[in-house]
Tab-separated table of C-alpha atoms in Angstrom:
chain	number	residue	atom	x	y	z
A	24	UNK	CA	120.513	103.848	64.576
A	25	UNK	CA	117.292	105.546	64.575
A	26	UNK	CA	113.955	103.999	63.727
A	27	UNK	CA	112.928	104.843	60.233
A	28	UNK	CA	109.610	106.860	60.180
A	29	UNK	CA	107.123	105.747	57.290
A	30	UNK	CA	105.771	108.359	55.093
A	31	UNK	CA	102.446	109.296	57.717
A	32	UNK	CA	104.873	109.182	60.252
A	33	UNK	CA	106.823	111.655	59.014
A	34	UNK	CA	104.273	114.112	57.401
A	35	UNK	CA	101.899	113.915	60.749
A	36	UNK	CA	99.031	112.631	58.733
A	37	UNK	CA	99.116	109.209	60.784
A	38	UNK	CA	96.014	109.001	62.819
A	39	UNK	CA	97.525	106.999	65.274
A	40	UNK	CA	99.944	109.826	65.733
A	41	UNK	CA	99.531	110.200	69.208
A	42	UNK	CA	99.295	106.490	70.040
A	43	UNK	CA	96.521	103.910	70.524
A	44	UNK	CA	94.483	104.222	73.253
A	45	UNK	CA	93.960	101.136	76.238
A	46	UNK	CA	91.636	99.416	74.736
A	47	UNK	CA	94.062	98.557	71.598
A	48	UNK	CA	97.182	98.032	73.508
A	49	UNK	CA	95.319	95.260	75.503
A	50	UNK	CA	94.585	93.494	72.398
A	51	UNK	CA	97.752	93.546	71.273
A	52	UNK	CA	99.031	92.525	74.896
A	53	UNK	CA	96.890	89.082	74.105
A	54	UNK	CA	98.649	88.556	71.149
A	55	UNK	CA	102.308	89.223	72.164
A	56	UNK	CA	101.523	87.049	75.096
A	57	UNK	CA	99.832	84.080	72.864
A	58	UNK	CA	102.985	84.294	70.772
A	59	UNK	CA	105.589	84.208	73.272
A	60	UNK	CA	103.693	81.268	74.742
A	61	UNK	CA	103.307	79.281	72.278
A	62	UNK	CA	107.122	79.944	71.299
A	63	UNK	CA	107.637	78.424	74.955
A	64	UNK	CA	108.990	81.883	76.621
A	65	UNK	CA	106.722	80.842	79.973
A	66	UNK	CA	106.990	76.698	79.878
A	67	UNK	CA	109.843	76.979	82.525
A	68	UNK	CA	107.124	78.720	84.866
A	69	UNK	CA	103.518	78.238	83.827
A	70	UNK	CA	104.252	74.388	82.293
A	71	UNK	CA	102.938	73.298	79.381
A	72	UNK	CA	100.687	70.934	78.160
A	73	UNK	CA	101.294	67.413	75.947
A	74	UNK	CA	98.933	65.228	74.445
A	75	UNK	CA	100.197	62.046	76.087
A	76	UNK	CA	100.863	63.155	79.413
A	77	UNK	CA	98.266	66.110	79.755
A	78	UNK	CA	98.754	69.266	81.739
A	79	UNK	CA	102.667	69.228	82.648
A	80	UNK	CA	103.193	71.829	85.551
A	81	UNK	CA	106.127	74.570	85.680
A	82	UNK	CA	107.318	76.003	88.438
A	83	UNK	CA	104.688	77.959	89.582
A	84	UNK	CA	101.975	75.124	90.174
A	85	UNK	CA	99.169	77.315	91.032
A	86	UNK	CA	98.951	80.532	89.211
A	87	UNK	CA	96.100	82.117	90.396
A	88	UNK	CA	97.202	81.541	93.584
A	89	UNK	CA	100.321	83.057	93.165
A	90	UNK	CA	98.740	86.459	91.201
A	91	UNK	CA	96.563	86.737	95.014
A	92	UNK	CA	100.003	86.470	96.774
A	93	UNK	CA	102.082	88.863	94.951
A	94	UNK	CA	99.687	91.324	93.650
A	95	UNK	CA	97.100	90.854	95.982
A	96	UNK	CA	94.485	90.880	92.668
A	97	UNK	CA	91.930	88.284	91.376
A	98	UNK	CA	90.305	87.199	88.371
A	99	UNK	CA	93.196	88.401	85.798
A	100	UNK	CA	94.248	84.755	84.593
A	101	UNK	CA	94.270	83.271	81.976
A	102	UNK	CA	95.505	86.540	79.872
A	103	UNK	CA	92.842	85.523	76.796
A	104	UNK	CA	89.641	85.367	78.769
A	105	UNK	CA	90.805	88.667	81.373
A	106	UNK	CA	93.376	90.880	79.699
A	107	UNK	CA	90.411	92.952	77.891
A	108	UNK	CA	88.476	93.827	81.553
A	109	UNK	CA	92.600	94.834	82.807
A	110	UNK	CA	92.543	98.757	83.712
A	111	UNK	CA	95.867	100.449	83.616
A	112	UNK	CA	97.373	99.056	87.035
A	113	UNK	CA	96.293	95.630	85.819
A	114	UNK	CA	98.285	95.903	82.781
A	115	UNK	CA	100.954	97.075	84.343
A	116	UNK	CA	100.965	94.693	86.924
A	117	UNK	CA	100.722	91.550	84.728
A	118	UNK	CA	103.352	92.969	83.032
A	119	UNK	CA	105.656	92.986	85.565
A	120	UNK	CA	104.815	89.874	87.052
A	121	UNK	CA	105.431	87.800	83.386
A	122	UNK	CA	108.385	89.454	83.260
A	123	UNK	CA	109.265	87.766	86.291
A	124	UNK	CA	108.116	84.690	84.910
A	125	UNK	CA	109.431	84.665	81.497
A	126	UNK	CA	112.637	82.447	80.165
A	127	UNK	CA	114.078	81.575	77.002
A	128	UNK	CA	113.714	77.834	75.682
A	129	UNK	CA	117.270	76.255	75.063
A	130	UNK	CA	116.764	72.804	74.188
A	131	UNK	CA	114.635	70.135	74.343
A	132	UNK	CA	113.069	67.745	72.614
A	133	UNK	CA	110.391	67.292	69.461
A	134	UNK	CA	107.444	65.346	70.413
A	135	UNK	CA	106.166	64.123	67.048
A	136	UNK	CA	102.949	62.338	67.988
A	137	UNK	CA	100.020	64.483	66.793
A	138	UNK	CA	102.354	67.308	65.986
A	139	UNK	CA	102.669	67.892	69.922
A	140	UNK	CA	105.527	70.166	69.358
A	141	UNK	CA	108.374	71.230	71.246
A	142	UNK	CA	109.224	70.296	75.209
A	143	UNK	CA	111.372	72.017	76.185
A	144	UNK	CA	113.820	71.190	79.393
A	145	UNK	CA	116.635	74.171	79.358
A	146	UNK	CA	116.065	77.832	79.873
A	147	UNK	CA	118.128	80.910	79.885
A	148	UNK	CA	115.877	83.894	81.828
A	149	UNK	CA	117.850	86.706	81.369
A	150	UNK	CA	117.898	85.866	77.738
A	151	UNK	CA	114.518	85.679	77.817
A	152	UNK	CA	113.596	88.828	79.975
A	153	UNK	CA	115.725	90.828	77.627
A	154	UNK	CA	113.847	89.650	74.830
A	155	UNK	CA	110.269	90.147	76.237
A	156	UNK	CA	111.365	93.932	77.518
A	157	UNK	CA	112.228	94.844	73.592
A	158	UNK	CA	108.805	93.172	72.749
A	159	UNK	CA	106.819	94.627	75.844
A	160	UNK	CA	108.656	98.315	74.594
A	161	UNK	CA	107.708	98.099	71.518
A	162	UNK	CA	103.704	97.772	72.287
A	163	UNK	CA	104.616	100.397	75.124
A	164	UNK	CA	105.662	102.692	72.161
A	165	UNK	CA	102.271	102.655	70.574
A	166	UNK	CA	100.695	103.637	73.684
A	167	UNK	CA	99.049	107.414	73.763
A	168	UNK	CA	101.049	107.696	77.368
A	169	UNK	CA	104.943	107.356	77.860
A	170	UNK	CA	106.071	104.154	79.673
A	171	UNK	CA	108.692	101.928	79.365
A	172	UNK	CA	109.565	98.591	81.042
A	173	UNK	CA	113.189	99.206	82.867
A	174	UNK	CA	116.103	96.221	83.290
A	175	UNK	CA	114.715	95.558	86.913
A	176	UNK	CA	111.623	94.479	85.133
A	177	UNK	CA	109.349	97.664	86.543
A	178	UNK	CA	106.828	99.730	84.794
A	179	UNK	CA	108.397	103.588	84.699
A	180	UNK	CA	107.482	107.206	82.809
A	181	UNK	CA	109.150	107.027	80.111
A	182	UNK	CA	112.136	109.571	79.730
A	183	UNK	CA	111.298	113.102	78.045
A	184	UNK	CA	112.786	112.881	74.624
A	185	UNK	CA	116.437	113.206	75.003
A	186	UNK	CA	117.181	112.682	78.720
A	187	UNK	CA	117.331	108.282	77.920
A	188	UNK	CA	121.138	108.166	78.253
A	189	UNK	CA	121.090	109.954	81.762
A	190	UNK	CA	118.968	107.214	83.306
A	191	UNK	CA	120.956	104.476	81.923
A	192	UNK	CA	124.325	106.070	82.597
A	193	UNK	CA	125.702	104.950	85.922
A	194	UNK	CA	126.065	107.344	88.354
A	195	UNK	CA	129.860	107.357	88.826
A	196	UNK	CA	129.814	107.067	92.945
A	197	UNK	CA	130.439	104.220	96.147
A	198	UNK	CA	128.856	106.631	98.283
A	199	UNK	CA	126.012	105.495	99.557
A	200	UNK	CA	124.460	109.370	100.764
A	201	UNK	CA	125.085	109.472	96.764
A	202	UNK	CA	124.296	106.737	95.296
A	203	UNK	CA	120.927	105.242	97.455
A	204	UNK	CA	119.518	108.377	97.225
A	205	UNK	CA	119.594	109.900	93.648
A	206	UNK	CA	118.601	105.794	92.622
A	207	UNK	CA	115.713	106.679	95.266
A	208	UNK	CA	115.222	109.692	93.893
A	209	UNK	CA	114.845	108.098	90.366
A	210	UNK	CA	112.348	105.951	91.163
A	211	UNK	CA	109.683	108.112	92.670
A	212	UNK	CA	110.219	110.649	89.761
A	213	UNK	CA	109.782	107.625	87.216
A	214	UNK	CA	107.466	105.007	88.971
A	215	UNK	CA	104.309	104.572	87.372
A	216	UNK	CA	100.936	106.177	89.235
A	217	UNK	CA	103.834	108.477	90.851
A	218	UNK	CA	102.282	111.799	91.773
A	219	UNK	CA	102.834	115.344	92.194
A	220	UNK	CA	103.733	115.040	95.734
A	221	UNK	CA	105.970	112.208	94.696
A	222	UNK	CA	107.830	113.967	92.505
A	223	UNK	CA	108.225	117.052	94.632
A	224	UNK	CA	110.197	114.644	96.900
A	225	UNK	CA	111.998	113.477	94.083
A	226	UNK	CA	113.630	116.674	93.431
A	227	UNK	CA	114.018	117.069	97.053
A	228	UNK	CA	115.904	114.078	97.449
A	229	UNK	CA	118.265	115.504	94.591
A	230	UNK	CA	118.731	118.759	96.406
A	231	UNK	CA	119.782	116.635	98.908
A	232	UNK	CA	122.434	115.141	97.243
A	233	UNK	CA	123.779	118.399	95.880
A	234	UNK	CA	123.864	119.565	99.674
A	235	UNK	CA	126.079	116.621	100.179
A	236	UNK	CA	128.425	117.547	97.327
A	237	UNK	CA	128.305	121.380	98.340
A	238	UNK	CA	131.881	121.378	99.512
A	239	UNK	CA	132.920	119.934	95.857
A	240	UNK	CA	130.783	122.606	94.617
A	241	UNK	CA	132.693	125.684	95.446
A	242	UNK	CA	135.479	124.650	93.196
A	243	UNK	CA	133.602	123.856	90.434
A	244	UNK	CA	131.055	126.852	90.341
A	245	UNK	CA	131.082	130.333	90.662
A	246	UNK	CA	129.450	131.771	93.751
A	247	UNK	CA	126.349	132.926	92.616
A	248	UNK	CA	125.798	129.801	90.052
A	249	UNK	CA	126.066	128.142	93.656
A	250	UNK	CA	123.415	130.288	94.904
A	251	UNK	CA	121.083	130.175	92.265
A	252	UNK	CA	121.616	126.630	92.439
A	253	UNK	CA	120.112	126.091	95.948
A	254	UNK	CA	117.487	128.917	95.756
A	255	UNK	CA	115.378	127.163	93.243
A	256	UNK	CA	114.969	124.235	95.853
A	257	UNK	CA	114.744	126.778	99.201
A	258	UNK	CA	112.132	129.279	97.674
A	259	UNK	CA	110.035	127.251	95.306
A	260	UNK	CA	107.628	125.027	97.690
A	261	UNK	CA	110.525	121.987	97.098
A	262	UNK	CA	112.307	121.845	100.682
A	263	UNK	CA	110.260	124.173	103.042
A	264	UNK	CA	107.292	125.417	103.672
A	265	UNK	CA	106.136	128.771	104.282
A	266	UNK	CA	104.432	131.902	103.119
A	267	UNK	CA	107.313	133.046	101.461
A	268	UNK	CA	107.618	130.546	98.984
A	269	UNK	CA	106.500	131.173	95.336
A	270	UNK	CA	104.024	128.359	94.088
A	271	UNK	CA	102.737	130.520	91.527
A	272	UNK	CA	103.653	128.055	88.522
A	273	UNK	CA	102.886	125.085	86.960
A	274	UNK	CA	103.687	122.368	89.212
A	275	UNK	CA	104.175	119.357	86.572
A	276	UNK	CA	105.973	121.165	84.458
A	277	UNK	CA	108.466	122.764	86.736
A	278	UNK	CA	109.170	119.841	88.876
A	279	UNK	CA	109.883	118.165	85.360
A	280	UNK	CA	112.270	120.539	84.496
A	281	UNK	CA	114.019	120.721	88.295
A	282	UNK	CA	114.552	117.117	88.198
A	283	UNK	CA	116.492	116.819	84.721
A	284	UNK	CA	118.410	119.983	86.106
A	285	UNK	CA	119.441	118.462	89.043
A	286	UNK	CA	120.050	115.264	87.961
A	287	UNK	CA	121.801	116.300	85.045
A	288	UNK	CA	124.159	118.836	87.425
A	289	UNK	CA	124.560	115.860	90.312
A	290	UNK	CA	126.082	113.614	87.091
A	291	UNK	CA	128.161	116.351	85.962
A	292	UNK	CA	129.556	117.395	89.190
A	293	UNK	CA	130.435	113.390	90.050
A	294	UNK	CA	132.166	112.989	86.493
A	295	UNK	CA	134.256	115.898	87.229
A	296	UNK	CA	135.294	115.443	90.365
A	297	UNK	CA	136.331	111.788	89.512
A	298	UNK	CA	138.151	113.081	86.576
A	299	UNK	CA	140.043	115.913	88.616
A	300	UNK	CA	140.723	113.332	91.702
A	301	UNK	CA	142.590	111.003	89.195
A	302	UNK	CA	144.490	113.796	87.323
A	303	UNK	CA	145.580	114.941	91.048
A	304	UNK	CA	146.756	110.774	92.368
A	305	UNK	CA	148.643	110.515	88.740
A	306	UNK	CA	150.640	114.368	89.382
A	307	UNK	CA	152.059	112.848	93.084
């Protein structure tokens, strides 16, 4: 079902149209996490803290510690006091390492004295990382720049309108020539602070991959769809280098555009393949 669209929305009149800039999505990163912590989504981890016993510690017992271990970053806890001095990578990077740190509260029990509230004692964290990736997507939605926090728990480009299924479809292949490298292949394209150069390699990688299938290829294609296929990677600055490439174009853009292709064609030609390969073992 798609989102409804309120009247602005619709008409383009919404100033916000393009999404909210840093600044904004920071504050609203506060708030989200405030919620979800006072709901007891990081008790399991961070601990909590009850009026009888004091501070009660979770599993991670020193948390600024473990931020200098793992992201190799200080001064970005507690979120309240720090979130609002984060730059991009910082947001990103907290992001990913709650979501590593995030579970849902199961049960427990009420601790009535000065309305101390819950304590909670069971936790279910895939539960609870699927419910903070819909939450962290939704403020990642308002954002003026396209990002999205995958299954795995990483920050990645959002996909170009219409291309979401093809990431999340699975890529119908044991091989791992196949398999390792168009998931490798993903990554770089999607990863956040990925760059031109990363990209480029990207699409490379997926060239690859066709090379691989090439044999499968001549029965599927015609000859010169075959061809055309490979000459966009062999003459466009993608797999060599030399003066008679043509780099005349714009580089985002086209690599964009190369990467959907041969993604798109690498899923198609697996999917057919699979579906000729059982039509041929139930014939004999």
């Amino acid at each position: 079902m798609n989102e409804r669209k309120f009247y602005s929305m619709r008409t383009g009149k919404n100033p916000n149209l393009k999404g909210l800039g840093l600044e904004e999505i920071k504050g609203f990163f506060i708030k989200l996490y405030s919620q979800m912590h006072s709901d007891g989504y990081f008790d399991e981890s961070f601990g909590y803290f009850c009026v009888d016993a004091g501070d009660i510690p979770g599993s991670v017992v020193d948390i600024e510690y473990d931020l200098i271990v793992k992201l190799r970053k200080r001064d970005l806890w507690p979120i309240d006091k720090r979130a609002l001095d984060y730059k991009e990578d910082d947001l990103f990077d907290m992001i990913e390492f709650l979501y590593d740190n995030v579970s849902k509260p199961v049960d427990g029990t009420y601790h009535s004295w000065s309305n101390c509230g819950m304590h909670w004692d069971t936790f279910n964290k895939s539960d609870g990382q699927d419910y903070f990736r819909i939450k962290i997507n939704e403020l990642l939605d308002l954002y003026e720049h396209p990002f999205v926090i995958s299954k795995s728990g990483e920050i990645l480009h959002k996909p170009e309108k219409g291309f979401e299924r093809i990431f999340e479809a699975d890529i119908p292949s044991d091989d791992e020539n196949i398999y390792s490298r168009v998931d490798s292949a993903i990554r770089k394209f999607r990863r956040h602070g990925s760059s031109l150069d990363d990209r480029r390699h990207a699409v490379r990688d997926l060239a690859d991959v066709l090379e691989y299938l090439r044999p499968k290829l001549k029965s599927l294609l015609y000859s010169k769809d075959e061809s055309d296929l490979f000459n966009i990677a062999n003459n466009f600055g993608i797999r060599h280098h030399n003066d008679k490439q043509k780099t005349n174009y714009d580089t985002a853009i086209w690599l964009s555009w190369m990467f959907y292709f041969y993604l798109s064609t690498v899923h198609v030609i697996l999917r057919k393949t699979e579906k000729t390969e059982k039509h041929d073992s139930k014939s004999s």
